Amino acid sequence: MIIAIAVVAGFIMDILFGDPSWIRHPVVIMGKGISIMENALRRMFPKTDRGEFAAGLVMTIVLPVLVLAVTAGVCVAAYMVHPGLCLAVETLWCWQAFSMKGLKTESMNVYRCLAEGELNDSRKAVGRIVGRDTANLDETGVTKAAVETVAENFGDGVMSPLVFMIIGGAPLAMFYKSINTMDSMVGYKNKRFLFFGRAAAKLDDFVNYIPARLGGIMWVAGAMLSGYDYRNSWRIWRRDRRNHASPNSAQTEAACAGALGIRLAGPAYYFGEYYEKPYIGDAINEISYENIRDADRMMYCAGIVAVILAVTVRAAAVMIISAAGA
């Protein structure tokens, strides 16, 4: 019961408050830990391809296990003091595991800049939430980048944390966030991280595999509830969900592109290098900055559907297990 209440309460608090700057976010602490571990492990292991891979592998194992042990220990200690205290801790960390309001806030900053005709400002705004080079993007490029970010990050900002927390509460959600944070910091295929970040990137692909696919289905449901073309969303999701180097990133992007009848993805520049990437979706409609608001609406509907279903499934599972043990 504590976990179900904490999930719902945490989700609502994310919708209402996002990530207030006055609360220390666990991801910030994880990020500092990753930087410290990276520097220490690079000194400890040989500066060879194998040595860097081994160093990254050690971090990939140690950090999530450490995060899980600490957060679970805090929750157990809190429960021993009082179940209400445990609920408060669980709710706080579930709240911080979600990032739906943050995605909406950042994407709407891009939307406002485009609506006001401030292309340079919109490039800077979208540059805060994407990894690609944004300095030379036109209005369509900026819009695509913002829409893709909302859709793709529904996976690791809503769906994946939800799946983990509904199974094991806030500690398992924080376990997931530590893996996702590692991938976002070291999971690049550049000279510095090609070998050091490989284990973290592979683990992130693994833990997101099922949630990403569930996220695509939830996005189709969100498109239906918010009045968009859910039939085309389903069709494009089935057709283009593998059109990405990552096994997971195109899942929600494809559903989003289909719902809006636009074409996303395609070639892009990252760190000054040109990457040929497949397109996702069909260019039925012209891309407009209004699509950013559309994507946010679908994201919220998809998130609400996902939370309701997750809590329902957990409640049913608990009842079945209790009946079996009676």
CSV table of C-alpha atoms in Angstrom, one decimal, residues 1 314-326:
chain,number,residue,atom,x,y,z
A,1,MET,CA,0.0,0.0,0.0
A,314,ARG,CA,0.3,-3.7,-8.5
A,315,ALA,CA,-3.0,-3.8,-6.5
A,316,ALA,CA,-4.2,-6.8,-8.4
A,317,ALA,CA,-0.8,-8.6,-7.9
A,318,VAL,CA,-0.8,-7.9,-4.2
A,319,MET,CA,-4.4,-9.2,-3.9
A,320,ILE,CA,-3.5,-12.4,-5.8
A,321,ILE,CA,-0.4,-13.0,-3.7
A,322,SER,CA,-2.3,-12.4,-0.5
A,323,ALA,CA,-5.1,-14.7,-1.5
A,324,ALA,CA,-2.6,-17.4,-2.5
A,325,GLY,CA,-0.9,-17.1,0.9
A,326,ALA,CA,-4.1,-17.2,2.9
